[in-house]
Amino acid sequence: MARGWHIGIIGGSGLAEGVGLDEAQEIPVASPFGEPSGPVITGTLGGVRVTFLARHGAGHRLPPSAINYRANIDVLKRCGVSDVLALSAIGSLREELAPGQFVVVDQVIDRTAGREGSFFGPGLVAHVGLADPVCPRLAALAVEAARGAGAVVHPAGCYVAIEGPQFSTRAESRMYREWGADVIGMTAMPEARLAREAELPYAVLGMVTDYDSWRDSAAGVEAAEVFAVMRANAELARAAVRELVARLPAERTASPIDTVLDHALVTAPEARDRRLVAWLDAVAGRVLG
Ligand SMILES: CSC[C@H]1O[C@H](OP(=O)(O)O)[C@H](O)[C@@H]1O
Ligand SMILES: Nc1ncnc2[nH]cnc12
């Protein structure tokens, strides 16, 4: 039995049905930040507590821009999750990252616009470091787990998060390649930012579904293509999650990410907005008392 671990899984496109938990219970969890994508499903997998949330809601109701990323991370934190693994469909910007293969993201470029990207704000200012937006320990576990499940896994890759919902133009797709991005999606930001603010180690297990639009000879990507590849890979993604929980160290040791708020809050206690402080009971209760 792995002590101290409670794995949060955010299921992306093609993975709204969950990961097949034992003793599963569906629980609506309220958040002061508004409506999460849906109720969480909490249960166990190999004796480890796991809580699942479908990012786009049941039946893929929400486009990337309408997802309440703050509420989603807040409810996972409220459920007592210790670490968050995000499952995502991604486009490939490199020949060697082929559809059907997995990429465990290690860097992110944020090209989203207009999304709520922080739990903090006027009345309680915080600046957390985001140089390394994913947790190396969880990412390494995801690599081993996905390999153990039989997937071809690339252990690193830079993810460019676009606003969407349209896919990129050819010019954009080629520009992202020049910038050094390896894969493309619409959801890892602000998810990664918010997980960090909530002191939740976060990693992205990306499943390559297409080659985006940078290749001269090929037609651009279509949503049907993404879902067809995801349908074919959903079971492999679930197997990777089962492998991950089976490979967790017997005891969860502290991660530096667990305490990033220790030195991040800059607003003087007497200048803090009481309503915002109350909203942050789950995300920052550890440091706000
Ligand atoms: C259905 S194609 C575009 C859609 O797929 C990805 O979703 P997710 O990251 O939740 O798996 C991409 O980010 C877009 O939201
Ligand atoms: N090519 C692509 N662009 C953005 N998001 C995606 N998700 C899957 N494939 C994608």
PDB file of C-alpha atoms and ligand atoms in Angstrom:
ATOM      1  CA  MET A   1       0.000   0.000   0.000  1.00  0.00           C
ATOM      2  CA  ALA A   2       1.484   3.343  -1.063  1.00  0.00           C
ATOM      3  CA  ARG A   3       1.247   5.784   1.850  1.00  0.00           C
ATOM      4  CA  GLY A   4       0.613   9.486   1.339  1.00  0.00           C
ATOM      5  CA  TRP A   5      -0.235   9.263  -2.356  1.00  0.00           C
ATOM      6  CA  HIS A   6      -3.586  10.392  -3.720  1.00  0.00           C
ATOM      7  CA  ILE A   7      -3.381  10.649  -7.474  1.00  0.00           C
ATOM      8  CA  GLY A   8      -5.621  13.127  -9.299  1.00  0.00           C
ATOM      9  CA  ILE A   9      -6.251  12.253 -12.938  1.00  0.00           C
ATOM     10  CA  ILE A  10      -7.554  14.855 -15.363  1.00  0.00           C
ATOM     11  CA  GLY A  11      -8.953  13.000 -18.354  1.00  0.00           C
ATOM     12  CA  GLY A  12      -8.830  14.843 -21.653  1.00  0.00           C
ATOM     13  CA  SER A  13     -10.302  14.281 -25.109  1.00  0.00           C
ATOM     14  CA  GLY A  14     -11.497  10.729 -25.552  1.00  0.00           C
ATOM     15  CA  LEU A  15     -11.005   9.918 -21.870  1.00  0.00           C
ATOM     16  CA  ALA A  16     -14.169  11.300 -20.274  1.00  0.00           C
ATOM     17  CA  GLU A  17     -15.288   7.828 -19.178  1.00  0.00           C
ATOM     18  CA  GLY A  18     -12.634   7.604 -16.513  1.00  0.00           C
ATOM     19  CA  VAL A  19      -9.890   5.150 -15.756  1.00  0.00           C
ATOM     20  CA  GLY A  20     -11.846   2.283 -14.220  1.00  0.00           C
ATOM     21  CA  LEU A  21     -11.569   2.846 -10.487  1.00  0.00           C
ATOM     22  CA  ASP A  22     -12.543   0.308  -7.836  1.00  0.00           C
ATOM     23  CA  GLU A  23     -15.137   1.321  -5.243  1.00  0.00           C
ATOM     24  CA  ALA A  24     -15.825   4.358  -7.446  1.00  0.00           C
ATOM     25  CA  GLN A  25     -18.087   7.095  -6.147  1.00  0.00           C
ATOM     26  CA  GLU A  26     -19.226  10.131  -8.115  1.00  0.00           C
ATOM     27  CA  ILE A  27     -19.142  13.228  -5.917  1.00  0.00           C
ATOM     28  CA  PRO A  28     -20.086  16.807  -6.841  1.00  0.00           C
ATOM     29  CA  VAL A  29     -17.543  19.108  -5.188  1.00  0.00           C
ATOM     30  CA  ALA A  30     -18.292  22.839  -4.968  1.00  0.00           C
ATOM     31  CA  SER A  31     -15.598  25.444  -5.510  1.00  0.00           C
ATOM     32  CA  PRO A  32     -15.594  29.174  -4.713  1.00  0.00           C
ATOM     33  CA  PHE A  33     -14.006  29.605  -8.141  1.00  0.00           C
ATOM     34  CA  GLY A  34     -17.190  28.470  -9.903  1.00  0.00           C
ATOM     35  CA  GLU A  35     -18.301  25.345 -11.704  1.00  0.00           C
ATOM     36  CA  PRO A  36     -15.759  22.591 -12.277  1.00  0.00           C
ATOM     37  CA  SER A  37     -16.102  20.513 -15.451  1.00  0.00           C
ATOM     38  CA  GLY A  38     -18.253  18.013 -13.534  1.00  0.00           C
ATOM     39  CA  PRO A  39     -18.354  15.808 -10.468  1.00  0.00           C
ATOM     40  CA  VAL A  40     -15.209  13.942  -9.523  1.00  0.00           C
ATOM     41  CA  ILE A  41     -15.066  10.164  -9.479  1.00  0.00           C
ATOM     42  CA  THR A  42     -13.091   8.989  -6.499  1.00  0.00           C
ATOM     43  CA  GLY A  43     -12.042   5.439  -5.751  1.00  0.00           C
ATOM     44  CA  THR A  44      -8.996   3.228  -5.611  1.00  0.00           C
ATOM     45  CA  LEU A  45      -6.687   1.520  -8.032  1.00  0.00           C
ATOM     46  CA  GLY A  46      -4.457  -1.214  -6.682  1.00  0.00           C
ATOM     47  CA  GLY A  47      -5.210   0.082  -3.197  1.00  0.00           C
ATOM     48  CA  VAL A  48      -4.134   3.657  -4.009  1.00  0.00           C
ATOM     49  CA  ARG A  49      -6.639   6.500  -3.713  1.00  0.00           C
ATOM     50  CA  VAL A  50      -7.325   8.032  -7.145  1.00  0.00           C
ATOM     51  CA  THR A  51      -9.691  10.886  -8.018  1.00  0.00           C
ATOM     52  CA  PHE A  52     -10.691  11.455 -11.631  1.00  0.00           C
ATOM     53  CA  LEU A  53     -12.116  14.531 -13.334  1.00  0.00           C
ATOM     54  CA  ALA A  54     -13.159  14.714 -17.001  1.00  0.00           C
ATOM     55  CA  ARG A  55     -11.654  17.971 -18.284  1.00  0.00           C
ATOM     56  CA  HIS A  56     -14.256  18.689 -20.952  1.00  0.00           C
ATOM     57  CA  GLY A  57     -17.158  17.370 -18.844  1.00  0.00           C
ATOM     58  CA  ALA A  58     -19.425  14.423 -19.565  1.00  0.00           C
ATOM     59  CA  GLY A  59     -19.970  14.032 -23.300  1.00  0.00           C
ATOM     60  CA  HIS A  60     -17.170  16.571 -24.066  1.00  0.00           C
ATOM     61  CA  ARG A  61     -19.422  19.562 -23.376  1.00  0.00           C
ATOM     62  CA  LEU A  62     -16.743  22.208 -22.803  1.00  0.00           C
ATOM     63  CA  PRO A  63     -14.293  23.670 -25.339  1.00  0.00           C
ATOM     64  CA  PRO A  64     -10.780  24.439 -24.011  1.00  0.00           C
ATOM     65  CA  SER A  65     -11.544  28.170 -23.550  1.00  0.00           C
ATOM     66  CA  ALA A  66     -14.665  27.510 -21.443  1.00  0.00           C
ATOM     67  CA  ILE A  67     -13.096  25.056 -19.015  1.00  0.00           C
ATOM     68  CA  ASN A  68     -12.934  26.473 -15.501  1.00  0.00           C
ATOM     69  CA  TYR A  69      -9.343  25.401 -14.840  1.00  0.00           C
ATOM     70  CA  ARG A  70      -9.308  27.134 -11.446  1.00  0.00           C
ATOM     71  CA  ALA A  71     -12.372  25.267 -10.219  1.00  0.00           C
ATOM     72  CA  ASN A  72     -10.992  21.973 -11.536  1.00  0.00           C
ATOM     73  CA  ILE A  73      -7.673  22.308  -9.702  1.00  0.00           C
ATOM     74  CA  ASP A  74      -9.423  23.691  -6.611  1.00  0.00           C
ATOM     75  CA  VAL A  75     -11.782  20.691  -6.342  1.00  0.00           C
ATOM     76  CA  LEU A  76      -8.912  18.227  -6.771  1.00  0.00           C
ATOM     77  CA  LYS A  77      -7.072  20.015  -3.966  1.00  0.00           C
ATOM     78  CA  ARG A  78     -10.254  19.941  -1.832  1.00  0.00           C
ATOM     79  CA  CYS A  79     -10.448  16.179  -2.388  1.00  0.00           C
ATOM     80  CA  GLY A  80      -6.985  15.854  -0.860  1.00  0.00           C
ATOM     81  CA  VAL A  81      -5.166  14.941  -4.062  1.00  0.00           C
ATOM     82  CA  SER A  82      -1.362  14.901  -3.617  1.00  0.00           C
ATOM     83  CA  ASP A  83      -0.252  14.839  -7.287  1.00  0.00           C
ATOM     84  CA  VAL A  84      -2.021  15.453 -10.615  1.00  0.00           C
ATOM     85  CA  LEU A  85      -1.497  13.514 -13.823  1.00  0.00           C
ATOM     86  CA  ALA A  86      -3.111  15.154 -16.846  1.00  0.00           C
ATOM     87  CA  LEU A  87      -3.996  12.938 -19.812  1.00  0.00           C
ATOM     88  CA  SER A  88      -4.119  14.848 -23.089  1.00  0.00           C
ATOM     89  CA  ALA A  89      -4.453  14.407 -26.814  1.00  0.00           C
ATOM     90  CA  ILE A  90      -1.599  16.259 -28.524  1.00  0.00           C
ATOM     91  CA  GLY A  91      -0.550  17.104 -32.053  1.00  0.00           C
ATOM     92  CA  SER A  92       3.023  16.348 -33.093  1.00  0.00           C
ATOM     93  CA  LEU A  93       5.387  19.013 -34.409  1.00  0.00           C
ATOM     94  CA  ARG A  94       8.211  16.487 -35.028  1.00  0.00           C
ATOM     95  CA  GLU A  95       8.460  13.636 -37.505  1.00  0.00           C
ATOM     96  CA  GLU A  96       9.787  11.263 -34.833  1.00  0.00           C
ATOM     97  CA  LEU A  97       6.794  11.802 -32.509  1.00  0.00           C
ATOM     98  CA  ALA A  98       4.315   9.636 -34.351  1.00  0.00           C
ATOM     99  CA  PRO A  99       0.565   9.237 -33.842  1.00  0.00           C
ATOM    100  CA  GLY A 100      -0.129   6.489 -31.339  1.00  0.00           C
ATOM    101  CA  GLN A 101       3.016   7.285 -29.355  1.00  0.00           C
ATOM    102  CA  PHE A 102       3.151   8.979 -25.954  1.00  0.00           C
ATOM    103  CA  VAL A 103       5.099  12.097 -24.931  1.00  0.00           C
ATOM    104  CA  VAL A 104       5.688  13.047 -21.303  1.00  0.00           C
ATOM    105  CA  VAL A 105       5.881  16.816 -21.438  1.00  0.00           C
ATOM    106  CA  ASP A 106       8.746  18.634 -19.690  1.00  0.00           C
ATOM    107  CA  GLN A 107       8.293  22.230 -20.897  1.00  0.00           C
ATOM    108  CA  VAL A 108       5.392  24.441 -21.916  1.00  0.00           C
ATOM    109  CA  ILE A 109       4.926  27.571 -24.035  1.00  0.00           C
ATOM    110  CA  ASP A 110       1.721  29.427 -23.251  1.00  0.00           C
ATOM    111  CA  ARG A 111      -0.093  30.981 -26.208  1.00  0.00           C
ATOM    112  CA  THR A 112      -3.517  30.963 -24.579  1.00  0.00           C
ATOM    113  CA  ALA A 113      -5.309  34.263 -24.038  1.00  0.00           C
ATOM    114  CA  GLY A 114      -8.073  35.434 -21.767  1.00  0.00           C
ATOM    115  CA  ARG A 115      -8.143  32.440 -19.425  1.00  0.00           C
ATOM    116  CA  GLU A 116      -8.052  32.858 -15.649  1.00  0.00           C
ATOM    117  CA  GLY A 117      -4.424  31.947 -15.019  1.00  0.00           C
ATOM    118  CA  SER A 118      -4.039  32.482 -11.282  1.00  0.00           C
ATOM    119  CA  PHE A 119      -5.847  31.818  -8.019  1.00  0.00           C
ATOM    120  CA  PHE A 120      -4.342  35.004  -6.629  1.00  0.00           C
ATOM    121  CA  GLY A 121      -5.071  38.624  -7.550  1.00  0.00           C
ATOM    122  CA  PRO A 122      -5.847  42.028  -6.082  1.00  0.00           C
ATOM    123  CA  GLY A 123      -5.812  41.693  -2.301  1.00  0.00           C
ATOM    124  CA  LEU A 124      -3.526  38.683  -2.240  1.00  0.00           C
ATOM    125  CA  VAL A 125      -0.585  38.723  -4.619  1.00  0.00           C
ATOM    126  CA  ALA A 126       1.572  35.624  -5.050  1.00  0.00           C
ATOM    127  CA  HIS A 127       4.440  34.831  -7.397  1.00  0.00           C
ATOM    128  CA  VAL A 128       5.384  31.170  -7.680  1.00  0.00           C
ATOM    129  CA  GLY A 129       8.287  29.900  -9.778  1.00  0.00           C
ATOM    130  CA  LEU A 130       7.325  28.124 -12.997  1.00  0.00           C
ATOM    131  CA  ALA A 131      10.719  27.540 -14.616  1.00  0.00           C
ATOM    132  CA  ASP A 132      10.014  23.828 -14.584  1.00  0.00           C
ATOM    133  CA  PRO A 133       6.238  23.624 -14.924  1.00  0.00           C
ATOM    134  CA  VAL A 134       6.010  19.861 -14.529  1.00  0.00           C
ATOM    135  CA  CYS A 135       7.090  17.724 -11.607  1.00  0.00           C
ATOM    136  CA  PRO A 136      10.146  15.662 -12.567  1.00  0.00           C
ATOM    137  CA  ARG A 137       9.289  12.864 -10.121  1.00  0.00           C
ATOM    138  CA  LEU A 138       5.747  12.397 -11.421  1.00  0.00           C
ATOM    139  CA  ALA A 139       6.911  12.775 -15.035  1.00  0.00           C
ATOM    140  CA  ALA A 140       9.546  10.047 -14.560  1.00  0.00           C
ATOM    141  CA  LEU A 141       6.906   7.774 -13.050  1.00  0.00           C
ATOM    142  CA  ALA A 142       4.622   8.481 -16.018  1.00  0.00           C
ATOM    143  CA  VAL A 143       7.403   7.542 -18.475  1.00  0.00           C
ATOM    144  CA  GLU A 144       8.076   4.232 -16.735  1.00  0.00           C
ATOM    145  CA  ALA A 145       4.382   3.510 -16.336  1.00  0.00           C
ATOM    146  CA  ALA A 146       3.488   4.162 -19.964  1.00  0.00           C
ATOM    147  CA  ARG A 147       6.449   2.032 -21.095  1.00  0.00           C
ATOM    148  CA  GLY A 148       5.370  -0.688 -18.692  1.00  0.00           C
ATOM    149  CA  ALA A 149       1.929  -0.584 -20.297  1.00  0.00           C
ATOM    150  CA  GLY A 150       3.544  -1.204 -23.689  1.00  0.00           C
ATOM    151  CA  ALA A 151       3.459   2.298 -25.193  1.00  0.00           C
ATOM    152  CA  VAL A 152       6.251   3.912 -27.197  1.00  0.00           C
ATOM    153  CA  VAL A 153       7.144   6.814 -24.906  1.00  0.00           C
ATOM    154  CA  HIS A 154       9.223   9.940 -25.502  1.00  0.00           C
ATOM    155  CA  PRO A 155      10.422  11.129 -22.082  1.00  0.00           C
ATOM    156  CA  ALA A 156      10.492  14.860 -22.838  1.00  0.00           C
ATOM    157  CA  GLY A 157       8.873  17.399 -25.100  1.00  0.00           C
ATOM    158  CA  CYS A 158       7.923  21.044 -25.161  1.00  0.00           C
ATOM    159  CA  TYR A 159       4.125  21.565 -25.358  1.00  0.00           C
ATOM    160  CA  VAL A 160       2.761  24.746 -26.918  1.00  0.00           C
ATOM    161  CA  ALA A 161      -0.685  25.546 -25.538  1.00  0.00           C
ATOM    162  CA  ILE A 162      -2.860  27.405 -28.060  1.00  0.00           C
ATOM    163  CA  GLU A 163      -6.193  29.072 -27.384  1.00  0.00           C
ATOM    164  CA  GLY A 164      -8.132  27.206 -30.049  1.00  0.00           C
ATOM    165  CA  PRO A 165     -10.743  25.963 -30.572  1.00  0.00           C
ATOM    166  CA  GLN A 166      -9.527  26.059 -34.161  1.00  0.00           C
ATOM    167  CA  PHE A 167      -6.382  24.107 -34.955  1.00  0.00           C
ATOM    168  CA  SER A 168      -3.315  26.121 -36.016  1.00  0.00           C
ATOM    169  CA  THR A 169      -2.630  27.549 -39.433  1.00  0.00           C
ATOM    170  CA  ARG A 170       0.309  26.066 -41.322  1.00  0.00           C
ATOM    171  CA  ALA A 171       2.302  29.251 -40.659  1.00  0.00           C
ATOM    172  CA  GLU A 172       1.649  29.010 -36.913  1.00  0.00           C
ATOM    173  CA  SER A 173       2.449  25.314 -36.833  1.00  0.00           C
ATOM    174  CA  ARG A 174       5.802  25.943 -38.547  1.00  0.00           C
ATOM    175  CA  MET A 175       6.538  28.896 -36.268  1.00  0.00           C
ATOM    176  CA  TYR A 176       5.959  26.757 -33.160  1.00  0.00           C
ATOM    177  CA  ARG A 177       8.472  24.244 -34.532  1.00  0.00           C
ATOM    178  CA  GLU A 178      11.018  27.038 -34.923  1.00  0.00           C
ATOM    179  CA  TRP A 179      10.323  28.156 -31.365  1.00  0.00           C
ATOM    180  CA  GLY A 180      11.338  24.702 -30.165  1.00  0.00           C
ATOM    181  CA  ALA A 181       7.899  23.294 -29.415  1.00  0.00           C
ATOM    182  CA  ASP A 182       7.550  19.548 -29.996  1.00  0.00           C
ATOM    183  CA  VAL A 183       3.857  18.998 -29.383  1.00  0.00           C
ATOM    184  CA  ILE A 184       0.720  21.107 -29.412  1.00  0.00           C
ATOM    185  CA  GLY A 185      -2.510  21.162 -27.446  1.00  0.00           C
ATOM    186  CA  MET A 186      -5.073  23.545 -25.959  1.00  0.00           C
ATOM    187  CA  THR A 187      -5.276  22.678 -22.268  1.00  0.00           C
ATOM    188  CA  ALA A 188      -1.956  22.316 -20.393  1.00  0.00           C
ATOM    189  CA  MET A 189      -2.108  26.043 -19.687  1.00  0.00           C
ATOM    190  CA  PRO A 190      -3.321  27.397 -17.389  1.00  0.00           C
ATOM    191  CA  GLU A 191      -3.694  23.927 -15.818  1.00  0.00           C
ATOM    192  CA  ALA A 192       0.039  23.674 -15.067  1.00  0.00           C
ATOM    193  CA  ARG A 193       0.199  27.214 -13.622  1.00  0.00           C
ATOM    194  CA  LEU A 194      -2.753  26.605 -11.317  1.00  0.00           C
ATOM    195  CA  ALA A 195      -1.520  23.219 -10.155  1.00  0.00           C
ATOM    196  CA  ARG A 196       1.761  24.859  -9.160  1.00  0.00           C
ATOM    197  CA  GLU A 197      -0.045  27.619  -7.249  1.00  0.00           C
ATOM    198  CA  ALA A 198      -2.073  24.931  -5.481  1.00  0.00           C
ATOM    199  CA  GLU A 199       1.188  23.171  -4.520  1.00  0.00           C
ATOM    200  CA  LEU A 200       0.221  20.132  -6.577  1.00  0.00           C
ATOM    201  CA  PRO A 201       2.987  18.325  -8.483  1.00  0.00           C
ATOM    202  CA  TYR A 202       1.656  18.062 -12.055  1.00  0.00           C
ATOM    203  CA  ALA A 203       2.670  16.109 -15.147  1.00  0.00           C
ATOM    204  CA  VAL A 204       1.199  15.643 -18.615  1.00  0.00           C
ATOM    205  CA  LEU A 205       1.014  12.259 -20.299  1.00  0.00           C
ATOM    206  CA  GLY A 206       0.340  13.280 -23.887  1.00  0.00           C
ATOM    207  CA  MET A 207      -0.931  10.902 -26.551  1.00  0.00           C
ATOM    208  CA  VAL A 208       0.038  11.922 -30.075  1.00  0.00           C
ATOM    209  CA  THR A 209      -3.024  11.899 -32.307  1.00  0.00           C
ATOM    210  CA  ASP A 210      -1.885  13.792 -35.434  1.00  0.00           C
ATOM    211  CA  TYR A 211       0.878  15.781 -37.138  1.00  0.00           C
ATOM    212  CA  ASP A 212      -0.851  19.157 -36.794  1.00  0.00           C
ATOM    213  CA  SER A 213      -0.445  21.254 -39.962  1.00  0.00           C
ATOM    214  CA  TRP A 214       3.254  21.818 -40.622  1.00  0.00           C
ATOM    215  CA  ARG A 215       3.837  19.156 -43.263  1.00  0.00           C
ATOM    216  CA  ASP A 216       3.695  20.408 -46.867  1.00  0.00           C
ATOM    217  CA  SER A 217       2.266  17.259 -48.340  1.00  0.00           C
ATOM    218  CA  ALA A 218      -0.414  16.452 -45.766  1.00  0.00           C
ATOM    219  CA  ALA A 219      -3.852  17.887 -45.116  1.00  0.00           C
ATOM    220  CA  GLY A 220      -4.302  19.701 -41.801  1.00  0.00           C
ATOM    221  CA  VAL A 221      -5.561  17.969 -38.688  1.00  0.00           C
ATOM    222  CA  GLU A 222      -9.281  17.230 -38.143  1.00  0.00           C
ATOM    223  CA  ALA A 223     -11.048  16.568 -34.822  1.00  0.00           C
ATOM    224  CA  ALA A 224     -12.338  13.220 -36.129  1.00  0.00           C
ATOM    225  CA  GLU A 225      -8.734  12.085 -36.597  1.00  0.00           C
ATOM    226  CA  VAL A 226      -7.880  13.083 -33.014  1.00  0.00           C
ATOM    227  CA  PHE A 227     -10.836  11.120 -31.602  1.00  0.00           C
ATOM    228  CA  ALA A 228     -10.167   8.064 -33.779  1.00  0.00           C
ATOM    229  CA  VAL A 229      -6.581   7.833 -32.495  1.00  0.00           C
ATOM    230  CA  MET A 230      -7.707   8.489 -28.935  1.00  0.00           C
ATOM    231  CA  ARG A 231     -10.325   5.725 -29.152  1.00  0.00           C
ATOM    232  CA  ALA A 232      -7.597   3.364 -30.258  1.00  0.00           C
ATOM    233  CA  ASN A 233      -5.316   4.487 -27.404  1.00  0.00           C
ATOM    234  CA  ALA A 234      -7.730   5.015 -24.516  1.00  0.00           C
ATOM    235  CA  GLU A 235      -7.132   1.526 -23.136  1.00  0.00           C
ATOM    236  CA  LEU A 236      -3.357   2.053 -23.289  1.00  0.00           C
ATOM    237  CA  ALA A 237      -3.748   5.313 -21.368  1.00  0.00           C
ATOM    238  CA  ARG A 238      -5.817   3.521 -18.702  1.00  0.00           C
ATOM    239  CA  ALA A 239      -3.195   0.775 -18.516  1.00  0.00           C
ATOM    240  CA  ALA A 240      -0.511   3.459 -18.047  1.00  0.00           C
ATOM    241  CA  VAL A 241      -2.451   4.888 -15.108  1.00  0.00           C
ATOM    242  CA  ARG A 242      -2.750   1.410 -13.534  1.00  0.00           C
ATOM    243  CA  GLU A 243       1.011   0.922 -14.016  1.00  0.00           C
ATOM    244  CA  LEU A 244       1.718   4.300 -12.473  1.00  0.00           C
ATOM    245  CA  VAL A 245      -0.130   3.571  -9.253  1.00  0.00           C
ATOM    246  CA  ALA A 246       1.476   0.123  -9.109  1.00  0.00           C
ATOM    247  CA  ARG A 247       4.938   1.720  -9.349  1.00  0.00           C
ATOM    248  CA  LEU A 248       4.509   4.414  -6.715  1.00  0.00           C
ATOM    249  CA  PRO A 249       7.138   4.295  -3.973  1.00  0.00           C
ATOM    250  CA  ALA A 250       5.726   2.743  -0.785  1.00  0.00           C
ATOM    251  CA  GLU A 251       5.743   6.115   0.911  1.00  0.00           C
ATOM    252  CA  ARG A 252       5.324   9.534  -0.664  1.00  0.00           C
ATOM    253  CA  THR A 253       8.267  11.707   0.362  1.00  0.00           C
ATOM    254  CA  ALA A 254       7.899  15.477   0.270  1.00  0.00           C
ATOM    255  CA  SER A 255       8.245  17.275  -3.057  1.00  0.00           C
ATOM    256  CA  PRO A 256       9.611  20.837  -3.217  1.00  0.00           C
ATOM    257  CA  ILE A 257       6.352  21.664  -5.031  1.00  0.00           C
ATOM    258  CA  ASP A 258       4.373  20.836  -1.861  1.00  0.00           C
ATOM    259  CA  THR A 259       5.638  24.059  -0.268  1.00  0.00           C
ATOM    260  CA  VAL A 260       6.055  26.594  -3.103  1.00  0.00           C
ATOM    261  CA  LEU A 261       3.755  29.066  -1.369  1.00  0.00           C
ATOM    262  CA  ASP A 262       6.143  29.364   1.607  1.00  0.00           C
ATOM    263  CA  HIS A 263       7.951  32.246  -0.112  1.00  0.00           C
ATOM    264  CA  ALA A 264       5.417  33.308  -2.757  1.00  0.00           C
ATOM    265  CA  LEU A 265       2.883  35.498  -0.931  1.00  0.00           C
ATOM    266  CA  VAL A 266       3.863  39.153  -1.090  1.00  0.00           C
ATOM    267  CA  THR A 267       0.804  40.996   0.236  1.00  0.00           C
ATOM    268  CA  ALA A 268       1.142  42.075   3.865  1.00  0.00           C
ATOM    269  CA  PRO A 269      -1.301  40.193   6.161  1.00  0.00           C
ATOM    270  CA  GLU A 270      -3.121  43.436   7.088  1.00  0.00           C
ATOM    271  CA  ALA A 271      -3.584  44.355   3.403  1.00  0.00           C
ATOM    272  CA  ARG A 272      -5.145  41.052   2.376  1.00  0.00           C
ATOM    273  CA  ASP A 273      -8.650  40.784   0.912  1.00  0.00           C
ATOM    274  CA  ARG A 274     -10.627  38.655   3.357  1.00  0.00           C
ATOM    275  CA  ARG A 275     -12.980  37.269   0.717  1.00  0.00           C
ATOM    276  CA  LEU A 276     -10.102  36.097  -1.492  1.00  0.00           C
ATOM    277  CA  VAL A 277      -8.353  34.627   1.537  1.00  0.00           C
ATOM    278  CA  ALA A 278     -11.544  32.681   2.325  1.00  0.00           C
ATOM    279  CA  TRP A 279     -11.765  31.392  -1.267  1.00  0.00           C
ATOM    280  CA  LEU A 280      -8.198  30.142  -0.994  1.00  0.00           C
ATOM    281  CA  ASP A 281      -8.947  27.842   1.950  1.00  0.00           C
ATOM    282  CA  ALA A 282      -8.087  24.722  -0.050  1.00  0.00           C
ATOM    283  CA  VAL A 283      -5.425  26.056  -2.427  1.00  0.00           C
ATOM    284  CA  ALA A 284      -3.431  28.028   0.124  1.00  0.00           C
ATOM    285  CA  GLY A 285      -4.900  27.091   3.507  1.00  0.00           C
ATOM    286  CA  ARG A 286      -1.565  25.551   4.464  1.00  0.00           C
ATOM    287  CA  VAL A 287       0.088  28.980   4.508  1.00  0.00           C
ATOM    288  CA  LEU A 288      -2.934  31.184   5.243  1.00  0.00           C
ATOM    289  CA  GLY A 289      -3.887  29.224   8.369  1.00  0.00           C
TER     290      GLY A 289
HETATM  291  C1  LIG B   1     -10.498  17.072 -29.871  1.00  0.00           C
HETATM  292  S1  LIG B   1      -9.203  17.835 -30.652  1.00  0.00           S
HETATM  293  C2  LIG B   1      -8.610  19.186 -29.664  1.00  0.00           C
HETATM  294  C3  LIG B   1      -8.746  19.001 -28.187  1.00  0.00           C
HETATM  295  O1  LIG B   1      -8.027  17.819 -27.811  1.00  0.00           O
HETATM  296  C4  LIG B   1      -7.107  18.154 -26.793  1.00  0.00           C
HETATM  297  O2  LIG B   1      -7.802  18.034 -25.561  1.00  0.00           O
HETATM  298  P1  LIG B   1      -7.199  17.533 -24.190  1.00  0.00           P
HETATM  299  O3  LIG B   1      -5.919  18.276 -23.948  1.00  0.00           O
HETATM  300  O4  LIG B   1      -8.236  17.821 -23.164  1.00  0.00           O
HETATM  301  O5  LIG B   1      -6.969  16.027 -24.362  1.00  0.00           O
HETATM  302  C5  LIG B   1      -6.736  19.596 -27.116  1.00  0.00           C
HETATM  303  O6  LIG B   1      -6.092  20.237 -26.044  1.00  0.00           O
HETATM  304  C6  LIG B   1      -8.058  20.174 -27.482  1.00  0.00           C
HETATM  305  O7  LIG B   1      -8.800  20.550 -26.340  1.00  0.00           O
HETATM  306  N1  LIG B   2      -2.983  19.390 -33.604  1.00  0.00           N
HETATM  307  C1  LIG B   2      -3.518  19.720 -32.436  1.00  0.00           C
HETATM  308  N2  LIG B   2      -3.594  21.020 -32.063  1.00  0.00           N
HETATM  309  C2  LIG B   2      -4.125  21.359 -30.858  1.00  0.00           C
HETATM  310  N3  LIG B   2      -4.629  20.478 -29.999  1.00  0.00           N
HETATM  311  C3  LIG B   2      -4.582  19.183 -30.343  1.00  0.00           C
HETATM  312  N4  LIG B   2      -4.987  18.096 -29.687  1.00  0.00           N
HETATM  313  C4  LIG B   2      -4.718  17.023 -30.451  1.00  0.00           C
HETATM  314  N5  LIG B   2      -4.130  17.404 -31.605  1.00  0.00           N
HETATM  315  C5  LIG B   2      -4.035  18.750 -31.569  1.00  0.00           C
END
